[in-house]
Amino acid sequence: MSAEVTVTGFGVRTAFGTGAEALRRGVFAGVPSFTPTTRFDTGPYRTPMAAAAPDGPDAVEDWALRYALARCGAEALDMAGLRPGTEAAVLLGAAGDHTSVTRYWRTADSLSPSSSTERVPDGATARYADAVPAHLAELLAGGLGLTGPRLTFTNACVASAAAIIHACRLISSGRIDTAVCAGGYLVEEETFGKFDSGRALSRDGMVRPFSADRSGLLLGDGVAAVVLESAEHARRRGARPLTTIAGWGAATDAHHIAQPHPEGVGLARAARQALRLAGDPDGATLGYVNAHGTGTKYNDGAETRGLRAALPERVESIPVSSTKSTTGHLLEAAGVVEFVITMLALMDGVLPPTAGYGRPDPECDLDYVPNQPRQADPRRALTINAAFGGANTALVLERP
């Protein structure tokens, strides 16, 4: 018999600030957080806009990924009532701290090819080590005083959702009792430049998912951690579950390196897996879908068709929204931050809107909760993510 997986704590940071209240003031109010970023020189790029915390170039160190992960992890453990020394797996979704990489190589540019490691300025080598994804998981586990297996997922925009799914498999099979699942991405120049060169960034400084006038995505700061436990383990220690993870699924369509399958085949397959595991293959108990919703031409239509394939009888009656319209695309952190947002929707009985929604697109013809939050009483919700290479994840959350 498989063990039930519950969530007992979380910590989250976005451009709106720290904690659930910041998300309620921003995401759930439908207030976009996009401003011209001063974190690096945006002159060479088509847009200066991002959902980056207003920290300025001299304060980036305070938002270095290793520090932000540690703070969110500590907040999640505190909420869950767990202490250092707890035996818990640490599963992280991250591509590393690109800020550290950029700084390292800019410093190294000033060195001659024959320079020895002794000539690298103090701290540069250490900062580069911190940028390695696997090392970030070790730093997080060590900083939180957790013992147990550590693993980092680097599969792009499903990375932290994949970490949660792997933890669910470990817990449900009885191999572990507790896991801290985290993810992080902070807006930095290297990835910003890549998305700009691919012409994926919004031309008008707004993200309009599923809207006919959408013109692309914008990047955003996002870091979050959640504590997952078997329901029995949580009960034994008197912990209050915030939500239950009723189902999970992962699939790939391998259609294209950067474009989703036009019919959303992989997304539909992942969603069907999650719903079957939740004992609800038709989605009869679903009251909300947190969509991947990047605001790009290819994603939104494919996602709509994928949802129709996964929920043919119910999709038109289920509200769907994209919170990337307010937070920006959080890349490797998208899965875990949107997991927290979906959990809050269940806890609060409020659906976050798709901000910036304008003209309807005939290819995107669902209920996208346009521009305003909506009072609701969903028992279950589905959160889905997709990534380059055709990777897709789906998680079904249930109100306890």
Tab-separated table of C-alpha atoms in Angstrom:
chain	number	residue	atom	x	y	z
A	1	MET	CA	0.000	0.000	0.000
A	2	SER	CA	1.458	3.374	-1.008
A	3	ALA	CA	1.882	6.138	1.547
A	4	GLU	CA	-0.093	9.387	1.255
A	5	VAL	CA	2.098	12.441	0.610
A	6	THR	CA	1.374	15.676	2.464
A	7	VAL	CA	2.888	19.166	2.536
A	8	THR	CA	3.621	20.588	5.992
A	9	GLY	CA	5.670	23.718	5.306
A	10	PHE	CA	6.867	26.136	2.659
A	11	GLY	CA	8.992	29.211	2.095
A	12	VAL	CA	8.798	31.399	-0.999
A	13	ARG	CA	10.365	34.532	-2.481
A	14	THR	CA	9.499	36.333	-5.702
A	15	ALA	CA	9.819	39.869	-6.979
A	16	PHE	CA	6.777	40.643	-4.817
A	17	GLY	CA	8.727	39.830	-1.652
A	18	THR	CA	8.870	37.032	0.876
A	19	GLY	CA	6.113	34.687	2.010
A	20	ALA	CA	2.467	33.980	1.288
A	21	GLU	CA	1.274	37.524	1.975
A	22	ALA	CA	3.520	38.901	-0.764
A	23	LEU	CA	1.983	36.422	-3.224
A	24	ARG	CA	-1.518	37.375	-2.093
A	25	ARG	CA	-0.779	41.091	-2.631
A	26	GLY	CA	0.762	40.495	-6.041
A	27	VAL	CA	-0.113	37.248	-7.795
A	28	PHE	CA	-3.618	36.883	-6.382
A	29	ALA	CA	-4.408	40.557	-6.939
A	30	GLY	CA	-3.345	40.275	-10.581
A	31	VAL	CA	-0.598	42.891	-10.273
A	32	PRO	CA	2.316	42.330	-12.674
A	33	SER	CA	5.770	42.800	-11.141
A	34	PHE	CA	7.642	43.785	-14.301
A	35	THR	CA	9.969	46.780	-14.162
A	36	PRO	CA	13.209	47.781	-15.891
A	37	THR	CA	15.892	45.767	-14.153
A	38	THR	CA	19.069	47.472	-12.962
A	39	ARG	CA	20.805	44.202	-12.101
A	40	PHE	CA	22.880	44.427	-15.286
A	41	ASP	CA	23.152	46.679	-18.335
A	42	THR	CA	20.095	45.981	-20.486
A	43	GLY	CA	21.196	48.400	-23.224
A	44	PRO	CA	22.177	45.660	-25.700
A	45	TYR	CA	18.805	43.918	-25.426
A	46	ARG	CA	15.370	44.491	-26.926
A	47	THR	CA	13.734	45.039	-23.535
A	48	PRO	CA	14.914	46.044	-20.050
A	49	MET	CA	11.915	44.429	-18.355
A	50	ALA	CA	11.913	41.589	-15.843
A	51	ALA	CA	10.221	40.610	-12.593
A	52	ALA	CA	13.398	41.071	-10.585
A	53	ALA	CA	13.573	42.185	-6.976
A	54	PRO	CA	14.615	45.852	-6.717
A	55	ASP	CA	18.018	45.122	-5.271
A	56	GLY	CA	20.324	47.084	-7.555
A	57	PRO	CA	23.734	45.983	-8.806
A	58	ASP	CA	25.413	46.423	-5.408
A	59	ALA	CA	22.952	44.214	-3.536
A	60	VAL	CA	22.818	41.192	-5.828
A	61	GLU	CA	24.937	39.185	-3.371
A	62	ASP	CA	22.057	39.283	-0.881
A	63	TRP	CA	19.902	37.574	-3.512
A	64	ALA	CA	22.541	35.060	-4.564
A	65	LEU	CA	20.807	31.770	-5.160
A	66	ARG	CA	22.521	29.838	-2.366
A	67	TYR	CA	21.385	32.393	0.214
A	68	ALA	CA	17.823	32.667	-1.097
A	69	LEU	CA	17.450	28.869	-1.132
A	70	ALA	CA	18.745	28.639	2.439
A	71	ARG	CA	16.254	31.247	3.660
A	72	CYS	CA	13.285	29.605	1.945
A	73	GLY	CA	14.369	26.194	3.204
A	74	ALA	CA	14.651	27.480	6.762
A	75	GLU	CA	11.198	29.070	6.553
A	76	ALA	CA	9.700	25.829	5.246
A	77	LEU	CA	11.285	23.750	8.030
A	78	ASP	CA	10.165	26.243	10.668
A	79	MET	CA	6.577	26.137	9.414
A	80	ALA	CA	6.691	22.343	9.394
A	81	GLY	CA	8.134	22.242	12.905
A	82	LEU	CA	11.265	20.320	11.888
A	83	ARG	CA	14.703	20.956	13.366
A	84	PRO	CA	18.301	20.631	12.161
A	85	GLY	CA	19.428	17.037	12.269
A	86	THR	CA	16.201	15.786	10.694
A	87	GLU	CA	16.672	12.908	8.293
A	88	ALA	CA	15.233	14.305	5.095
A	89	ALA	CA	16.054	14.086	1.427
A	90	VAL	CA	16.971	17.363	-0.279
A	91	LEU	CA	15.774	17.532	-3.882
A	92	LEU	CA	16.567	20.708	-5.797
A	93	GLY	CA	15.621	22.101	-9.190
A	94	ALA	CA	18.229	24.579	-10.413
A	95	ALA	CA	20.621	25.283	-13.242
A	96	GLY	CA	23.086	26.874	-10.857
A	97	ASP	CA	23.820	30.428	-9.876
A	98	HIS	CA	24.568	32.077	-13.214
A	99	THR	CA	25.430	35.327	-11.472
A	100	SER	CA	28.443	33.595	-10.006
A	101	VAL	CA	29.425	32.156	-13.388
A	102	THR	CA	29.208	35.543	-15.075
A	103	ARG	CA	31.267	37.217	-12.351
A	104	TYR	CA	33.873	34.465	-12.455
A	105	TRP	CA	34.449	34.677	-16.193
A	106	ARG	CA	34.441	38.461	-16.255
A	107	THR	CA	37.162	38.347	-13.621
A	108	ALA	CA	39.026	35.621	-15.488
A	109	ASP	CA	38.992	37.721	-18.663
A	110	SER	CA	41.501	40.015	-17.040
A	111	LEU	CA	43.960	37.152	-16.559
A	112	SER	CA	46.440	35.972	-19.151
A	113	PRO	CA	46.135	32.427	-20.558
A	114	SER	CA	49.165	31.388	-18.552
A	115	SER	CA	47.773	32.675	-15.268
A	116	SER	CA	47.880	30.252	-12.368
A	117	THR	CA	44.994	29.610	-10.009
A	118	GLU	CA	46.886	31.655	-7.404
A	119	ARG	CA	46.229	34.765	-9.494
A	120	VAL	CA	42.439	34.354	-9.488
A	121	PRO	CA	41.051	37.050	-7.163
A	122	ASP	CA	39.936	35.990	-3.701
A	123	GLY	CA	36.586	34.241	-3.696
A	124	ALA	CA	36.235	33.827	-7.462
A	125	THR	CA	36.883	30.089	-7.444
A	126	ALA	CA	34.544	29.609	-4.478
A	127	ARG	CA	31.793	31.563	-6.211
A	128	TYR	CA	32.198	29.374	-9.302
A	129	ALA	CA	31.873	26.233	-7.165
A	130	ASP	CA	28.653	27.614	-5.672
A	131	ALA	CA	27.286	27.941	-9.202
A	132	VAL	CA	27.412	24.166	-9.803
A	133	PRO	CA	23.867	22.738	-9.396
A	134	ALA	CA	24.902	19.653	-7.405
A	135	HIS	CA	26.950	21.803	-5.047
A	136	LEU	CA	23.920	23.996	-4.400
A	137	ALA	CA	22.025	20.932	-3.136
A	138	GLU	CA	24.925	20.084	-0.822
A	139	LEU	CA	25.041	23.661	0.465
A	140	LEU	CA	21.286	23.664	1.071
A	141	ALA	CA	21.298	20.359	2.934
A	142	GLY	CA	24.347	21.300	4.994
A	143	GLY	CA	23.034	24.746	5.826
A	144	LEU	CA	19.714	23.333	7.000
A	145	GLY	CA	21.387	20.548	8.966
A	146	LEU	CA	19.531	17.817	7.083
A	147	THR	CA	20.781	14.277	6.682
A	148	GLY	CA	19.613	12.124	3.823
A	149	PRO	CA	20.047	11.776	0.071
A	150	ARG	CA	20.605	14.869	-2.090
A	151	LEU	CA	19.793	15.285	-5.760
A	152	THR	CA	19.618	18.211	-8.171
A	153	PHE	CA	17.391	18.304	-11.263
A	154	THR	CA	18.510	20.532	-14.130
A	155	ASN	CA	15.791	19.756	-16.678
A	156	ALA	CA	14.924	23.385	-17.323
A	157	CYS	CA	11.421	24.653	-16.585
A	158	VAL	CA	10.177	21.387	-15.049
A	159	ALA	CA	13.214	20.999	-12.760
A	160	SER	CA	11.638	21.799	-9.396
A	161	ALA	CA	8.367	20.081	-10.323
A	162	ALA	CA	10.422	16.998	-11.218
A	163	ALA	CA	12.074	17.247	-7.790
A	164	ILE	CA	8.644	17.217	-6.127
A	165	ILE	CA	7.513	14.252	-8.227
A	166	HIS	CA	10.639	12.280	-7.354
A	167	ALA	CA	10.074	13.006	-3.661
A	168	CYS	CA	6.469	11.814	-3.984
A	169	ARG	CA	7.683	8.549	-5.484
A	170	LEU	CA	10.214	8.054	-2.688
A	171	ILE	CA	7.705	8.835	0.056
A	172	SER	CA	4.795	6.878	-1.405
A	173	SER	CA	7.009	3.803	-1.806
A	174	GLY	CA	8.147	4.006	1.813
A	175	ARG	CA	11.809	4.671	1.015
A	176	ILE	CA	11.845	7.976	2.884
A	177	ASP	CA	9.497	9.803	5.274
A	178	THR	CA	10.480	13.422	4.660
A	179	ALA	CA	11.879	15.555	1.849
A	180	VAL	CA	12.664	19.211	1.314
A	181	CYS	CA	12.013	20.078	-2.339
A	182	ALA	CA	13.280	23.423	-3.565
A	183	GLY	CA	13.931	25.365	-6.715
A	184	GLY	CA	15.461	28.655	-7.641
A	185	TYR	CA	16.162	31.044	-10.466
A	186	LEU	CA	17.298	34.661	-10.225
A	187	VAL	CA	17.270	36.925	-13.252
A	188	GLU	CA	20.800	37.243	-14.600
A	189	GLU	CA	22.376	38.415	-17.820
A	190	GLU	CA	23.457	35.102	-19.320
A	191	THR	CA	19.981	33.576	-19.599
A	192	PHE	CA	18.365	36.965	-20.258
A	193	GLY	CA	20.619	37.354	-23.285
A	194	LYS	CA	19.781	33.884	-24.585
A	195	PHE	CA	16.026	34.467	-24.411
A	196	ASP	CA	16.479	37.883	-26.003
A	197	SER	CA	18.509	36.455	-28.879
A	198	GLY	CA	15.806	33.835	-29.394
A	199	ARG	CA	13.232	36.659	-29.626
A	200	ALA	CA	11.193	35.035	-26.863
A	201	LEU	CA	10.928	38.102	-24.611
A	202	SER	CA	7.796	40.231	-24.692
A	203	ARG	CA	8.123	43.312	-26.874
A	204	ASP	CA	5.849	45.538	-24.800
A	205	GLY	CA	6.958	44.789	-21.241
A	206	MET	CA	3.887	42.716	-20.351
A	207	VAL	CA	3.091	39.012	-20.372
A	208	ARG	CA	-0.355	38.176	-21.764
A	209	PRO	CA	-0.856	34.406	-21.634
A	210	PHE	CA	-3.596	32.941	-23.842
A	211	SER	CA	-4.460	36.393	-25.197
A	212	ALA	CA	-4.462	37.128	-28.935
A	213	ASP	CA	-2.120	40.090	-28.387
A	214	ARG	CA	0.520	38.113	-26.461
A	215	SER	CA	4.062	38.774	-27.623
A	216	GLY	CA	6.276	36.656	-25.405
A	217	LEU	CA	7.509	35.967	-21.907
A	218	LEU	CA	9.538	37.900	-19.346
A	219	LEU	CA	11.891	36.374	-16.786
A	220	GLY	CA	11.410	36.654	-13.038
A	221	ASP	CA	13.061	35.973	-9.692
A	222	GLY	CA	11.683	32.938	-7.926
A	223	VAL	CA	12.861	30.738	-5.067
A	224	ALA	CA	10.762	28.349	-2.973
A	225	ALA	CA	11.018	25.275	-0.789
A	226	VAL	CA	8.343	22.860	0.398
A	227	VAL	CA	8.451	20.141	3.047
A	228	LEU	CA	6.866	16.855	1.963
A	229	GLU	CA	6.090	14.066	4.422
A	230	SER	CA	4.211	10.820	4.501
A	231	ALA	CA	0.852	11.428	6.133
A	232	GLU	CA	1.672	8.874	8.826
A	233	HIS	CA	4.975	10.585	9.672
A	234	ALA	CA	3.219	13.957	9.929
A	235	ARG	CA	0.494	12.486	12.149
A	236	ARG	CA	3.010	10.842	14.488
A	237	ARG	CA	4.649	14.150	15.238
A	238	GLY	CA	1.436	16.173	15.316
A	239	ALA	CA	2.093	18.237	12.189
A	240	ARG	CA	-0.822	19.883	10.388
A	241	PRO	CA	-0.933	19.102	6.648
A	242	LEU	CA	-1.401	22.115	4.393
A	243	THR	CA	-2.322	20.028	1.380
A	244	THR	CA	-2.110	16.484	0.042
A	245	ILE	CA	-0.426	15.569	-3.224
A	246	ALA	CA	-2.982	13.189	-4.668
A	247	GLY	CA	-1.330	12.480	-8.027
A	248	TRP	CA	1.685	13.188	-10.177
A	249	GLY	CA	2.807	12.510	-13.725
A	250	ALA	CA	5.729	13.169	-16.059
A	251	ALA	CA	5.998	12.641	-19.800
A	252	THR	CA	7.910	13.776	-22.834
A	253	ASP	CA	6.967	14.171	-26.465
A	254	ALA	CA	10.492	14.953	-27.771
A	255	HIS	CA	8.859	16.941	-30.562
A	256	HIS	CA	11.341	19.822	-30.788
A	257	ILE	CA	14.225	21.205	-28.786
A	258	ALA	CA	12.394	24.459	-28.004
A	259	GLN	CA	8.773	24.153	-29.168
A	260	PRO	CA	6.033	22.043	-27.553
A	261	HIS	CA	4.170	19.473	-29.561
A	262	PRO	CA	1.437	21.486	-31.318
A	263	GLU	CA	-1.278	19.236	-29.844
A	264	GLY	CA	0.210	19.269	-26.325
A	265	VAL	CA	0.715	15.496	-26.451
A	266	GLY	CA	3.290	15.282	-23.637
A	267	LEU	CA	1.383	17.659	-21.388
A	268	ALA	CA	-1.838	15.684	-21.853
A	269	ARG	CA	-0.031	12.427	-21.078
A	270	ALA	CA	1.479	13.828	-17.857
A	271	ALA	CA	-1.881	15.246	-16.743
A	272	ARG	CA	-3.667	11.949	-17.410
A	273	GLN	CA	-1.044	10.082	-15.355
A	274	ALA	CA	-1.526	12.446	-12.426
A	275	LEU	CA	-5.315	12.237	-12.588
A	276	ARG	CA	-5.327	8.436	-12.793
A	277	LEU	CA	-3.043	8.214	-9.771
A	278	ALA	CA	-5.399	10.590	-7.954
A	279	GLY	CA	-8.269	8.188	-8.704
A	280	ASP	CA	-10.015	10.710	-10.951
A	281	PRO	CA	-9.169	9.976	-14.602
A	282	ASP	CA	-11.908	12.284	-15.891
A	283	GLY	CA	-10.970	15.233	-13.676
A	284	ALA	CA	-14.410	15.275	-12.051
A	285	THR	CA	-12.976	16.644	-8.785
A	286	LEU	CA	-10.776	19.350	-10.327
A	287	GLY	CA	-11.700	22.943	-9.561
A	288	TYR	CA	-8.688	24.812	-10.944
A	289	VAL	CA	-5.683	24.439	-13.254
A	290	ASN	CA	-2.506	26.473	-12.794
A	291	ALA	CA	-1.207	26.486	-16.353
A	292	HIS	CA	2.341	26.726	-17.623
A	293	GLY	CA	1.098	29.704	-19.662
A	294	THR	CA	4.269	31.407	-20.886
A	295	GLY	CA	2.539	33.962	-23.095
A	296	THR	CA	4.396	32.760	-26.188
A	297	LYS	CA	2.827	31.995	-29.550
A	298	TYR	CA	3.544	28.264	-29.577
A	299	ASN	CA	3.081	27.340	-25.901
A	300	ASP	CA	-0.373	28.705	-25.181
A	301	GLY	CA	-2.215	27.120	-28.080
A	302	ALA	CA	-0.485	23.777	-27.581
A	303	GLU	CA	-1.259	23.865	-23.865
A	304	THR	CA	-4.923	24.600	-24.502
A	305	ARG	CA	-5.163	21.641	-26.886
A	306	GLY	CA	-3.284	19.441	-24.413
A	307	LEU	CA	-5.758	20.296	-21.655
A	308	ARG	CA	-8.649	19.524	-23.982
A	309	ALA	CA	-7.107	16.134	-24.724
A	310	ALA	CA	-6.540	15.369	-21.037
A	311	LEU	CA	-9.958	16.619	-19.859
A	312	PRO	CA	-12.296	16.260	-22.840
A	313	GLU	CA	-15.500	16.224	-20.792
A	314	ARG	CA	-14.618	18.839	-18.198
A	315	VAL	CA	-12.115	21.321	-19.528
A	316	GLU	CA	-14.591	24.046	-20.463
A	317	SER	CA	-15.965	24.167	-16.925
A	318	ILE	CA	-12.588	24.327	-15.144
A	319	PRO	CA	-10.953	27.734	-14.541
A	320	VAL	CA	-7.395	27.911	-15.905
A	321	SER	CA	-4.926	30.710	-15.218
A	322	SER	CA	-1.279	31.549	-15.755
A	323	THR	CA	0.487	33.220	-12.852
A	324	LYS	CA	3.524	33.899	-15.042
A	325	SER	CA	1.485	36.939	-16.092
A	326	THR	CA	2.475	38.452	-12.727
A	327	THR	CA	5.654	36.660	-11.583
A	328	GLY	CA	7.326	36.237	-14.942
A	329	HIS	CA	8.828	32.941	-16.038
A	330	LEU	CA	10.833	31.519	-13.148
A	331	LEU	CA	12.497	28.793	-15.227
A	332	GLU	CA	13.827	26.037	-12.930
A	333	ALA	CA	11.857	27.513	-10.009
A	334	ALA	CA	8.546	27.685	-11.882
A	335	GLY	CA	7.319	24.281	-10.717
A	336	VAL	CA	7.786	24.793	-6.984
A	337	VAL	CA	6.689	28.449	-6.861
A	338	GLU	CA	3.552	27.666	-8.853
A	339	PHE	CA	3.008	24.638	-6.602
A	340	VAL	CA	2.922	27.039	-3.625
A	341	ILE	CA	0.581	29.397	-5.492
A	342	THR	CA	-1.764	26.506	-6.325
A	343	MET	CA	-1.684	25.371	-2.704
A	344	LEU	CA	-2.644	28.885	-1.554
A	345	ALA	CA	-5.538	28.900	-4.019
A	346	LEU	CA	-6.890	25.772	-2.309
A	347	MET	CA	-6.245	27.127	1.184
A	348	ASP	CA	-7.728	30.589	0.566
A	349	GLY	CA	-10.537	29.757	-1.830
A	350	VAL	CA	-9.301	32.379	-4.310
A	351	LEU	CA	-8.168	31.724	-7.887
A	352	PRO	CA	-5.286	33.888	-9.150
A	353	PRO	CA	-6.077	35.651	-12.422
A	354	THR	CA	-4.341	35.714	-15.766
A	355	ALA	CA	-3.199	39.340	-15.703
A	356	GLY	CA	-2.897	41.385	-18.874
A	357	TYR	CA	-5.473	39.300	-20.707
A	358	GLY	CA	-6.774	41.241	-23.699
A	359	ARG	CA	-8.371	40.012	-26.891
A	360	PRO	CA	-9.510	36.364	-27.031
A	361	ASP	CA	-7.543	34.014	-29.262
A	362	PRO	CA	-9.635	31.429	-31.162
A	363	GLU	CA	-6.906	28.858	-30.459
A	364	CYS	CA	-7.103	29.551	-26.716
A	365	ASP	CA	-10.761	29.193	-25.843
A	366	LEU	CA	-10.952	28.190	-22.163
A	367	ASP	CA	-11.867	30.089	-18.999
A	368	TYR	CA	-8.590	31.849	-18.190
A	369	VAL	CA	-9.792	33.866	-15.146
A	370	PRO	CA	-9.018	37.136	-16.945
A	371	ASN	CA	-7.470	40.029	-15.009
A	372	GLN	CA	-9.380	39.695	-11.732
A	373	PRO	CA	-9.130	37.141	-8.884
A	374	ARG	CA	-12.106	34.873	-8.425
A	375	GLN	CA	-13.662	33.493	-5.276
A	376	ALA	CA	-14.027	29.723	-5.510
A	377	ASP	CA	-14.056	26.602	-3.384
A	378	PRO	CA	-11.939	24.048	-5.243
A	379	ARG	CA	-11.302	20.716	-3.564
A	380	ARG	CA	-8.526	19.768	-5.982
A	381	ALA	CA	-6.264	21.619	-8.377
A	382	LEU	CA	-3.833	20.652	-11.126
A	383	THR	CA	-0.541	22.453	-11.712
A	384	ILE	CA	1.355	21.753	-14.917
A	385	ASN	CA	4.742	22.710	-16.313
A	386	ALA	CA	6.615	22.179	-19.561
A	387	ALA	CA	10.223	22.570	-20.653
A	388	PHE	CA	12.537	22.619	-23.630
A	389	GLY	CA	13.061	19.184	-25.127
A	390	GLY	CA	9.415	18.212	-24.664
A	391	ALA	CA	9.431	17.524	-20.909
A	392	ASN	CA	6.120	17.874	-19.059
A	393	THR	CA	5.008	17.504	-15.430
A	394	ALA	CA	1.670	17.492	-13.649
A	395	LEU	CA	0.728	17.503	-9.962
A	396	VAL	CA	-2.735	17.147	-8.416
A	397	LEU	CA	-3.120	18.920	-5.060
A	398	GLU	CA	-5.988	18.246	-2.673
A	399	ARG	CA	-7.281	20.315	0.206
A	400	PRO	CA	-6.932	18.299	3.451
